[in-house]
XYZ file of C-alpha atoms in Angstrom:
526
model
C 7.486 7.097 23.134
C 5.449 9.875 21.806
C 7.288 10.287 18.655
C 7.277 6.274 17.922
C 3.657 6.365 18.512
C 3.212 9.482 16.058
C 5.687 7.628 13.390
C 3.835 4.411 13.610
C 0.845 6.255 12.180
C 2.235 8.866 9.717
C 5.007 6.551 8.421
C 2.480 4.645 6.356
C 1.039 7.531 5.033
C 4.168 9.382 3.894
C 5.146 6.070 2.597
C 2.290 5.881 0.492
C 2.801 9.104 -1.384
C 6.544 8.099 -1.717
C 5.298 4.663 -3.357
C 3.503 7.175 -6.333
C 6.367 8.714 -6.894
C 9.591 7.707 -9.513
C 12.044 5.663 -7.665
C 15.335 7.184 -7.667
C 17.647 6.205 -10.467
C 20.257 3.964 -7.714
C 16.929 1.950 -6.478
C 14.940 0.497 -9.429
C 16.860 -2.752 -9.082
C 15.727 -4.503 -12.078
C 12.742 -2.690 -13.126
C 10.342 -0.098 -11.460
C 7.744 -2.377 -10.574
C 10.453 -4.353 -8.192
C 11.559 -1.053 -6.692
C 7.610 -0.214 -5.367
C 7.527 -3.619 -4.229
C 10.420 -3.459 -2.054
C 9.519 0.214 -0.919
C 6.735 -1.383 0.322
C 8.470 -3.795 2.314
C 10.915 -1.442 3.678
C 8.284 0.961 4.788
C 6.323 -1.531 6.243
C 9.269 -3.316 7.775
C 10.579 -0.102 9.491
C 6.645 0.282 10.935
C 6.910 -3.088 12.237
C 10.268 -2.253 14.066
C 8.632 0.972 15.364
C 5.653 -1.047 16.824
C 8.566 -3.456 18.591
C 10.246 -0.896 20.290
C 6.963 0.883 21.098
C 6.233 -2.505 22.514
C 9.401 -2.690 24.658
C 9.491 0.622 25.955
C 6.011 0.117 27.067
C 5.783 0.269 30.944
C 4.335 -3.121 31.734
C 4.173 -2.719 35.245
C 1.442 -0.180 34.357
C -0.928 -1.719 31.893
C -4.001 0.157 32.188
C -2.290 3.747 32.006
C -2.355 5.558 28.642
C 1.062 5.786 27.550
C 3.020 7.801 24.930
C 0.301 10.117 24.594
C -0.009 13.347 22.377
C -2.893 15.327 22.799
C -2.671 18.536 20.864
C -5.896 20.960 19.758
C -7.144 20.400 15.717
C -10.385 21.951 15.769
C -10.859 24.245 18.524
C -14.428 25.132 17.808
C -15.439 21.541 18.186
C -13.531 20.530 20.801
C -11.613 17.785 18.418
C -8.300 17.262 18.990
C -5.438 14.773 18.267
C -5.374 12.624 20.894
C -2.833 9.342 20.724
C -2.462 6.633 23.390
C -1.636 2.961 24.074
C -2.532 1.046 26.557
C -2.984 -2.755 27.412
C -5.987 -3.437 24.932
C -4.952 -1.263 22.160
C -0.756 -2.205 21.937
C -1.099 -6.155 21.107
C -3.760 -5.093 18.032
C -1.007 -2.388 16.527
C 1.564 -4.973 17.089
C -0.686 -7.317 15.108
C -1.312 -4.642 12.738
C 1.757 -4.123 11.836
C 3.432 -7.411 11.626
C 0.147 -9.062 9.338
C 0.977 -5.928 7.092
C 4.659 -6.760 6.901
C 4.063 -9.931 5.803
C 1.363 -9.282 3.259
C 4.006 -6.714 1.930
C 6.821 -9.323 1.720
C 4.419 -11.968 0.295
C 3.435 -9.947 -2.724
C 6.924 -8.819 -3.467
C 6.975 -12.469 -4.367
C 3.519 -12.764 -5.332
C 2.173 -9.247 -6.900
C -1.504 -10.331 -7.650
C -2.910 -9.691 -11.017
C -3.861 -6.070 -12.056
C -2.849 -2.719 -12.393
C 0.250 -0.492 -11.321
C 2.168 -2.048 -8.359
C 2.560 1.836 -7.210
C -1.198 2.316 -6.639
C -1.183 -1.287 -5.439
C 1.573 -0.920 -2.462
C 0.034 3.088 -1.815
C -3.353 1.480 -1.214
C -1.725 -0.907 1.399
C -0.059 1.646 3.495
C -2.809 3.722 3.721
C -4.769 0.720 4.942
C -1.967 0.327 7.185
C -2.412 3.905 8.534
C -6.200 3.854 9.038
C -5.995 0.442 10.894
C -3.572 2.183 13.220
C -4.608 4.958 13.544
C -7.722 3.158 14.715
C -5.890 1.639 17.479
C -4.161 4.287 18.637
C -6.662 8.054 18.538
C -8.509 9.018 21.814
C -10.564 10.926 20.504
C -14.411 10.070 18.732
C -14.423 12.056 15.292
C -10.637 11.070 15.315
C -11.993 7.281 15.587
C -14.701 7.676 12.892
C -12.320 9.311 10.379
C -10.104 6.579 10.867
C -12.438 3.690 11.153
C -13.389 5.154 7.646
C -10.099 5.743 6.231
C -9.821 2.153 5.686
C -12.764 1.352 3.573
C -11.525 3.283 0.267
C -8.064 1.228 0.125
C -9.931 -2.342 0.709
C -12.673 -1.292 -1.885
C -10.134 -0.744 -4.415
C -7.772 -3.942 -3.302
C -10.798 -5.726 -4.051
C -12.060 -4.299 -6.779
C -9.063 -3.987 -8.960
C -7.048 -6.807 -7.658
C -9.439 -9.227 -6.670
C -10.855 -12.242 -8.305
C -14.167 -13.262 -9.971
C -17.007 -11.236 -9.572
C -14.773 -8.833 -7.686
C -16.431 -5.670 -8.330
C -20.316 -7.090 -7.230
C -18.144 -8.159 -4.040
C -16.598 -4.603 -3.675
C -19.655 -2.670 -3.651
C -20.979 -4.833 -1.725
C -18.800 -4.118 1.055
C -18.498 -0.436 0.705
C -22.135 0.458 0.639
C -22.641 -1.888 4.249
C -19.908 -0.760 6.312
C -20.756 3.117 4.945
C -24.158 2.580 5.687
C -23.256 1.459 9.216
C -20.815 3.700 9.704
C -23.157 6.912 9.240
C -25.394 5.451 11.842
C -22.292 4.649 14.103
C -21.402 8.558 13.656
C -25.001 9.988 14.538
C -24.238 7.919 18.233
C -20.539 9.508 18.429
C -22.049 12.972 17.946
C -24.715 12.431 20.279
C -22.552 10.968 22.966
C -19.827 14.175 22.115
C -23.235 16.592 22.475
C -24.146 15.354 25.159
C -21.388 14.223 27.167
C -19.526 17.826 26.664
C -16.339 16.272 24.830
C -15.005 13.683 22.178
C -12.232 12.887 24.650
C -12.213 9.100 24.983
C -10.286 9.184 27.812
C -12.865 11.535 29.855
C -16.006 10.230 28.973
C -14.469 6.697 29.750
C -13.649 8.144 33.072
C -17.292 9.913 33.706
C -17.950 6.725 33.159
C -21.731 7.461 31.431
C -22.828 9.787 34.326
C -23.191 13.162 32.172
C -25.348 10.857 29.775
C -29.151 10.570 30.742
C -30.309 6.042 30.273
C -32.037 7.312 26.880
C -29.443 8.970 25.714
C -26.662 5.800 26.124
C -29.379 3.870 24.999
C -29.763 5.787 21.566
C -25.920 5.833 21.557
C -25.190 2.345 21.837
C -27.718 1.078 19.630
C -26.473 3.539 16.479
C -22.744 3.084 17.030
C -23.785 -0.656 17.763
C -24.858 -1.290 14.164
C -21.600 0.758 12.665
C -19.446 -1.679 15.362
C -21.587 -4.985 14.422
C -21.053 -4.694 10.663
C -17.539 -4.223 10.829
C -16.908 -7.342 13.578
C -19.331 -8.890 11.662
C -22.022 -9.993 13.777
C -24.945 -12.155 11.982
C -27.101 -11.444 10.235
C -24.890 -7.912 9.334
C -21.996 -10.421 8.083
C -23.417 -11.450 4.504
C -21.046 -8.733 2.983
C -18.116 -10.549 4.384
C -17.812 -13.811 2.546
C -18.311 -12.011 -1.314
C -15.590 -9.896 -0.047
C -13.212 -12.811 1.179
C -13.691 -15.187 -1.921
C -12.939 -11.962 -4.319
C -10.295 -10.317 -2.684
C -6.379 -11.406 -3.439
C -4.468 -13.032 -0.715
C -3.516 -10.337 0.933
C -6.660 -8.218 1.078
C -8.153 -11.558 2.333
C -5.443 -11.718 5.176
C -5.639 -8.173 6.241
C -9.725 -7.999 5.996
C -10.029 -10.764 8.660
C -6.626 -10.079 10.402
C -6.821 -6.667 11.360
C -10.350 -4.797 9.962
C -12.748 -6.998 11.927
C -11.011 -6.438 14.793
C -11.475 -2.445 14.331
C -15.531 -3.241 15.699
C -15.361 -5.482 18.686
C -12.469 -3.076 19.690
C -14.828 0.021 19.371
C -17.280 -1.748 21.662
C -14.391 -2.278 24.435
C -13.446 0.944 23.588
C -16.036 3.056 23.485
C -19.415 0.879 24.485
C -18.163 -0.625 27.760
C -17.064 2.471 29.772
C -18.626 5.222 28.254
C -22.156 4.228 27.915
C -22.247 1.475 30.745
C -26.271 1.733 31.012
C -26.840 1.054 27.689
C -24.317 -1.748 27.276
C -25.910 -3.292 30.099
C -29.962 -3.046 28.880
C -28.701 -4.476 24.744
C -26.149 -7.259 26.466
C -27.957 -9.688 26.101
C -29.193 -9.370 22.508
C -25.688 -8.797 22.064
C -25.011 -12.085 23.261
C -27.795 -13.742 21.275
C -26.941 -12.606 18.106
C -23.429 -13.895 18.723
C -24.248 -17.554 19.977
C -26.562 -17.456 16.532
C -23.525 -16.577 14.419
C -21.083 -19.084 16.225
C -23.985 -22.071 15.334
C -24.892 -20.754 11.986
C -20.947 -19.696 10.588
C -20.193 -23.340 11.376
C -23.527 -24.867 10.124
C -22.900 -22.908 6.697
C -19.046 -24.348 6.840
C -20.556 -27.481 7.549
C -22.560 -27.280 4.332
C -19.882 -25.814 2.058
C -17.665 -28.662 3.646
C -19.395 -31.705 2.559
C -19.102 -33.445 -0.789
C -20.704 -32.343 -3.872
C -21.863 -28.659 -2.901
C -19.215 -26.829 -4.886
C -17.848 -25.294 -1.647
C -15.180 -22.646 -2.075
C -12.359 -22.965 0.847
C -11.682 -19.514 0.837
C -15.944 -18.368 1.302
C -15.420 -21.478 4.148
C -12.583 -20.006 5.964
C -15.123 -16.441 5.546
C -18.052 -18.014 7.277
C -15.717 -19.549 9.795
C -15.020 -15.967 10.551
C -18.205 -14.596 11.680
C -18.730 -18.183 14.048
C -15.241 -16.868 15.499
C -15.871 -13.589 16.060
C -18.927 -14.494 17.633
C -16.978 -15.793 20.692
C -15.530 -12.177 20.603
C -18.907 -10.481 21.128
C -19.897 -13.184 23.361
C -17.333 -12.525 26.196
C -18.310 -8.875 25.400
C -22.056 -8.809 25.777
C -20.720 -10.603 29.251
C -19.248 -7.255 30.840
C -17.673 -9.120 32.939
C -13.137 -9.001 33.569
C -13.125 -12.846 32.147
C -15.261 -12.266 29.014
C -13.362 -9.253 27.823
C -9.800 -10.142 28.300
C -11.272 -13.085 26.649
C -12.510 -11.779 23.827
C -9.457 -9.451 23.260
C -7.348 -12.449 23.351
C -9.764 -14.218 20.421
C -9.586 -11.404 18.899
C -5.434 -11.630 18.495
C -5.676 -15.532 18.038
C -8.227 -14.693 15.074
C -5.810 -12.378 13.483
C -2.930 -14.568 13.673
C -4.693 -17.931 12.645
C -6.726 -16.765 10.504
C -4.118 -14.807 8.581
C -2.298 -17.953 8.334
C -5.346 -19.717 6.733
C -6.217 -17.181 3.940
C -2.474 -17.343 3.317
C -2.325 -20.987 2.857
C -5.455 -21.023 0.866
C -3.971 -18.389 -1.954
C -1.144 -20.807 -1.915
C -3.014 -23.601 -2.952
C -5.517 -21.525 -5.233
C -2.293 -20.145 -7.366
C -0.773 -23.933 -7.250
C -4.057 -25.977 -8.189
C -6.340 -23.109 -10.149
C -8.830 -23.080 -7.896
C -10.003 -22.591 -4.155
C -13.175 -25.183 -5.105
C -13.822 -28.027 -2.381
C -14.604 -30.557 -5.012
C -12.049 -30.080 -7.167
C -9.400 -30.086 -4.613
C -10.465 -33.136 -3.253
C -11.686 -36.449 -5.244
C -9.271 -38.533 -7.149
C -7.766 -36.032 -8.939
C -7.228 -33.445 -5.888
C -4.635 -31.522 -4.149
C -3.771 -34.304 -2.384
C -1.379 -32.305 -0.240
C 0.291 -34.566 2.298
C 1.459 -36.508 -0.875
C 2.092 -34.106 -3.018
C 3.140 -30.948 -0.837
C 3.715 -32.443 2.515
C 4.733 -29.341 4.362
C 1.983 -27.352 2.633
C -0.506 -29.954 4.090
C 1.251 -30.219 7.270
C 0.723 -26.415 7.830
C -2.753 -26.295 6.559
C -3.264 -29.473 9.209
C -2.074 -27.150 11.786
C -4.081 -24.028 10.585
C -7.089 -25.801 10.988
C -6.680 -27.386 14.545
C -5.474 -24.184 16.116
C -8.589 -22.742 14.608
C -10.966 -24.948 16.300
C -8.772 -24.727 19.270
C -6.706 -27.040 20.577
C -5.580 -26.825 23.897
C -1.773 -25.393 23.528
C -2.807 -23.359 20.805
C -4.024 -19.537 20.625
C -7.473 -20.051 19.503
C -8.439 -22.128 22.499
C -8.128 -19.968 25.036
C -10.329 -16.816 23.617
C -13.228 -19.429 23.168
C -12.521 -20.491 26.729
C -12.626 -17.758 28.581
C -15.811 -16.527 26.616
C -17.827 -19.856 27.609
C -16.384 -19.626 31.341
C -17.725 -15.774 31.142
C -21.194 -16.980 30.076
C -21.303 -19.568 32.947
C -21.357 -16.470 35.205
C -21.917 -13.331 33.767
C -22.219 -9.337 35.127
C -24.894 -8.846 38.096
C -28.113 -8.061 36.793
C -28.009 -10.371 33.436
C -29.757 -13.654 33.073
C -27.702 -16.507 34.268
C -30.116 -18.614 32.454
C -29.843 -16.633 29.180
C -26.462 -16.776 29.221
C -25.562 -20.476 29.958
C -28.653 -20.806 26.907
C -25.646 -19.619 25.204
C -22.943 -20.786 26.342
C -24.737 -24.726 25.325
C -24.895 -22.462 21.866
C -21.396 -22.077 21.655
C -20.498 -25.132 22.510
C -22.026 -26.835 19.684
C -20.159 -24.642 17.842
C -16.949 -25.718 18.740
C -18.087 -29.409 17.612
C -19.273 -28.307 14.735
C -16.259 -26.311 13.694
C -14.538 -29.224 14.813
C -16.421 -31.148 12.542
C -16.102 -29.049 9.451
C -12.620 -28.222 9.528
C -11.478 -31.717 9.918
C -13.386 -32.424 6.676
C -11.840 -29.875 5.147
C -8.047 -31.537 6.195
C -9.533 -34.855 4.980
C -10.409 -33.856 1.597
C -7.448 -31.629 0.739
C -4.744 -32.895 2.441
C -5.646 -36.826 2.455
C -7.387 -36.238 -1.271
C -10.544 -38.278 -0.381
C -13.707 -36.714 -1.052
C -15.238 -37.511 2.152
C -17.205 -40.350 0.856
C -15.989 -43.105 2.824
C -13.632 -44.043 -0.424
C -10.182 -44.717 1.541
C -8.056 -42.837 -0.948
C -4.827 -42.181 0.995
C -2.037 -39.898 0.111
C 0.427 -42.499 -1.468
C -2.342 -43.665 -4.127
C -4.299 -40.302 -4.929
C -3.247 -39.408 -8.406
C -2.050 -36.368 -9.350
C -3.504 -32.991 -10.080
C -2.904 -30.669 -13.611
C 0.318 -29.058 -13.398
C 3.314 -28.873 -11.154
C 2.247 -28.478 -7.413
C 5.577 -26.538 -5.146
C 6.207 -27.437 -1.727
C 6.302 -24.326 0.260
C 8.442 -21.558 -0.990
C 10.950 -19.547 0.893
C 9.278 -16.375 0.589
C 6.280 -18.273 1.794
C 8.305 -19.904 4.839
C 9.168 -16.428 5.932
C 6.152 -14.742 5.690
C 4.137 -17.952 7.474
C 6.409 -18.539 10.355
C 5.867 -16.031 12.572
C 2.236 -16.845 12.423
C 2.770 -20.138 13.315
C 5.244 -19.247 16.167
C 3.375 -16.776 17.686
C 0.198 -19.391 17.473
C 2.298 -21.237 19.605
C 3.592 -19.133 22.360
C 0.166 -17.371 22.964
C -1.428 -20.658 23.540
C 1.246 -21.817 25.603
C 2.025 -18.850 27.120
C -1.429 -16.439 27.387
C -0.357 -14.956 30.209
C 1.807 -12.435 28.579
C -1.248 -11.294 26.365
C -3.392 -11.361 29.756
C -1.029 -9.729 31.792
C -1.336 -6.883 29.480
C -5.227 -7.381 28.823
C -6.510 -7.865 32.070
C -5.592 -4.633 34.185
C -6.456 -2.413 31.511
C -9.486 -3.691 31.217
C -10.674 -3.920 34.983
C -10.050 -0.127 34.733
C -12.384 0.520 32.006
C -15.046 -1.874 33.474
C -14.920 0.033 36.461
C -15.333 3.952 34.333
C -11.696 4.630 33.770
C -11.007 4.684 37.930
């Protein structure tokens, strides 16, 4: 267990340095570009099959344990050292991690975007593979930074050299926030380190905040707060996130709100919760504001970009849509209570998986039709998909109702849970505050209700939400040919839809793993 936990991490990297080298004469296949292609598969294939068996030789009976753990000195004088562990909250996000990677990897040996050398192209994947991981899986604080920041360089660069129009504006844009936050996330993990007398995760989780003075986890949570917030994104930090989405290829798009965002509200179950208990407790509840704002103004803005006539892109909707979701996530957060966690970790998986799915779906009709815009889509002379691509509407249908959460699917139950959490949060929090916003986040589920079902109305039915009538069987077609699903696309969707599925109709096997682990760390580590 130990060694697939190591391997899950390194394998990416040493896979990236392979990708920049000359494939061997026997494995060009038909030209060199093909062979880095399918390196990338394989390497990100065998990762996958690592995380499984991780996965299955993971003690379930034993949750909230840390399991196949390596902890082995780096930097003596500073007390870092490489520290590795799973446990309930952190295996279903490298599981996720993997798999979206996989199938990002498989989709673009179909689908290379436009731009330079495949080799720098897969090597920039892996290594955001790595990072992401790695993320998931260190115990130790500088360990976390370096790896929370490991991943910015390879999405800058996805963006930036493979992305679309105004791509490099958009990739700036992102590195200089989540750099900016992340120095003032670091200035709180050194403090806490100073202070606390380690970077062990695992020990100051179990101290559980008493070698830390109520300033000092105040101070703490409020720096590595902002470094968290930007990443998840919480509003108003998020307005790097939709430049990035709309520019970014496909997959860039998929793993940016499949696996990154998740690396903040993680941090802040990880770190926030048990370590500096205090502070979580006095900034909860602007927390919990900020994220009932972002739920009612993502979907107010999706609303907007929704409706006829404002030259809405689908891919900056599906961006905005992120930062209302994610602000269920910090909502069941700021709640500290067993419910609003496990809630939020279970939104956060949903997210990733549905999500994923939609970005997909959208480069899929962006590379068919030309363009991702609302207006052109729609109208007479619009996608028209349940006509024209039937199963590529049918899936796009069911992207967007397990996205505003359908009961059976995985996004309801996150969004659940969160509200239920609100109804009755921690002692010592405003029960009127809270059900304030839980009413908040409620009218955000209508509204995303709302918006998305406009969305399915003018792409898939080809009105353009005018009241005109036009139904699939008379819209007129659109320039060009217009593909059905492909089966490169059927493979790489399908386990995204599957596991949709089973989580919502199953969540108790995400729970089951969830829930004791994080009762533990509610309770310091004990």
């Amino acid at each position: 267990m130990q060694i697939l936990l190591a391997a899950i991490v390194v394998v990416p990297l040493v896979g990236a340095v392979a990708a920049l080298l000359p494939a061997p004469p026997g494995l060009k296949g038909k030209s060199p570009e093909q062979a880095v292609l399918r390196h990338g598969v394989t390497v990100t294939g065998a990762v996958l099959a690592l995380s499984v068996a991780l996965a299955a030789g993971f003690d379930h009976d034993h949750p909230a344990r840390m399991q196949a753990t390596t902890d082995i000195s780096w930097i003596p004088a500073l007390g870092i050292r490489i520290h590795l562990g799973v446990d309930g909250v952190s295996l279903p996000l490298l599981v996720l991690t993997a798999l979206l990677t996989f199938l990002c990897a498989l989709y673009s040996y179909h689908r290379m975007p436009a731009g330079p050398s495949p080799k720098a192209f897969v090597a920039l994947i892996l290594v955001l593979e790595s990072g992401t991981l790695a993320t998931f899986a260190v115990l130790d604080l500088m360990l976390f930074f370096l790896a929370f920041e490991m991943v910015l360089i390879p999405m800058y660069f996805l963006i930036a050299r493979w992305g679309g129009e105004s791509r490099e504006r958009a990739a700036w844009r992102f590195i200089l926030y989540t750099l900016l936050g992340s120095v003032v996330m670091l200035l709180g993990l050194l403090l806490i380190g100073i202070k606390g007398g380690t970077f062990d995760m695992v020990a100051l989780a179990t101290d559980n905040g008493s070698s830390l003075s109520h300033t000092t986890q105040l101070i703490a949570v409020l720096a590595i707060g902002v470094g968290l917030a930007v990443k998840a994104p919480m509003w108003p930090l998020h307005s790097w996130l939709p430049d990035a989405h709309t520019a970014a290829p496909t997959v860039g798009s998929v793993l940016l709100a499949g696996v990154l965002l998740k690396m903040g509200t993680y941090g802040f179950v990880r770190i926030v919760l048990p370590i500096t208990p205090d502070g979580a407790h006095t900034f909860a509840p602007y927390l919990a504001a900020f994220a009932a704002v972002g739920i009612v103004y993502g979907s107010l803005v999706c609303l907007a970009l929704a409706r006829s006539g404002a030259k809405g892109d689908l891919k900056r909707l599906i961006a905005y849509s992120s930062v209302g979701h994610m602000g269920f996530v910090l909502l069941g957060i700021a709640t500290l209570t067993p419910t609003g966690v496990n809630g939020a970790l279970f939104a956060n998986i949903a997210h990733g998986l549905i999500t994923g799915l939609l970005f997909f779906l959208v480069g899929a009709i962006k590379d068919r039709y030309g363009t991702s815009d609302l207006d052109s889509l729609s109208g007479a002379t619009g996608a028209a998909l349940y006509g024209r691509a039937p199963r590529l509407g049918g899936l796009l249908a069911f992207g967007a109702v397990a996205s505003l959460g359908l009961p059976g699917l995985a996004g309801f139950w996150g969004e659940m849970l969160a509200m239920f959490a609100s109804f009755r949060p921690a002692d010592g929090l405003s029960r009127p505050a809270f059900l304030t916003f839980m009413a908040l986040a409620g009218l955000g589920t209508l509204l995303t209700a709302a918006y998305l079902l406009v969305v399915v109305r003018r792409v898939c039915m080809g009105g353009d939400g005018d009241g005109d009538g036009v139904t699939p069987a008379t819209a007129p077609s659109g320039p060009g040919p217009f593909a059905d699903v492909r089966s490169y696309e059927f493979a790489a969707w399908t386990p995204l839809v599957v596991l949709t599925v089973l989580a919502g109709l199953w969540p108790a096997a995400l729970l089951g793993l969830t829930d004791p682990a994080v009762q533990q760390l509610l309770a310091g580590g004990k």
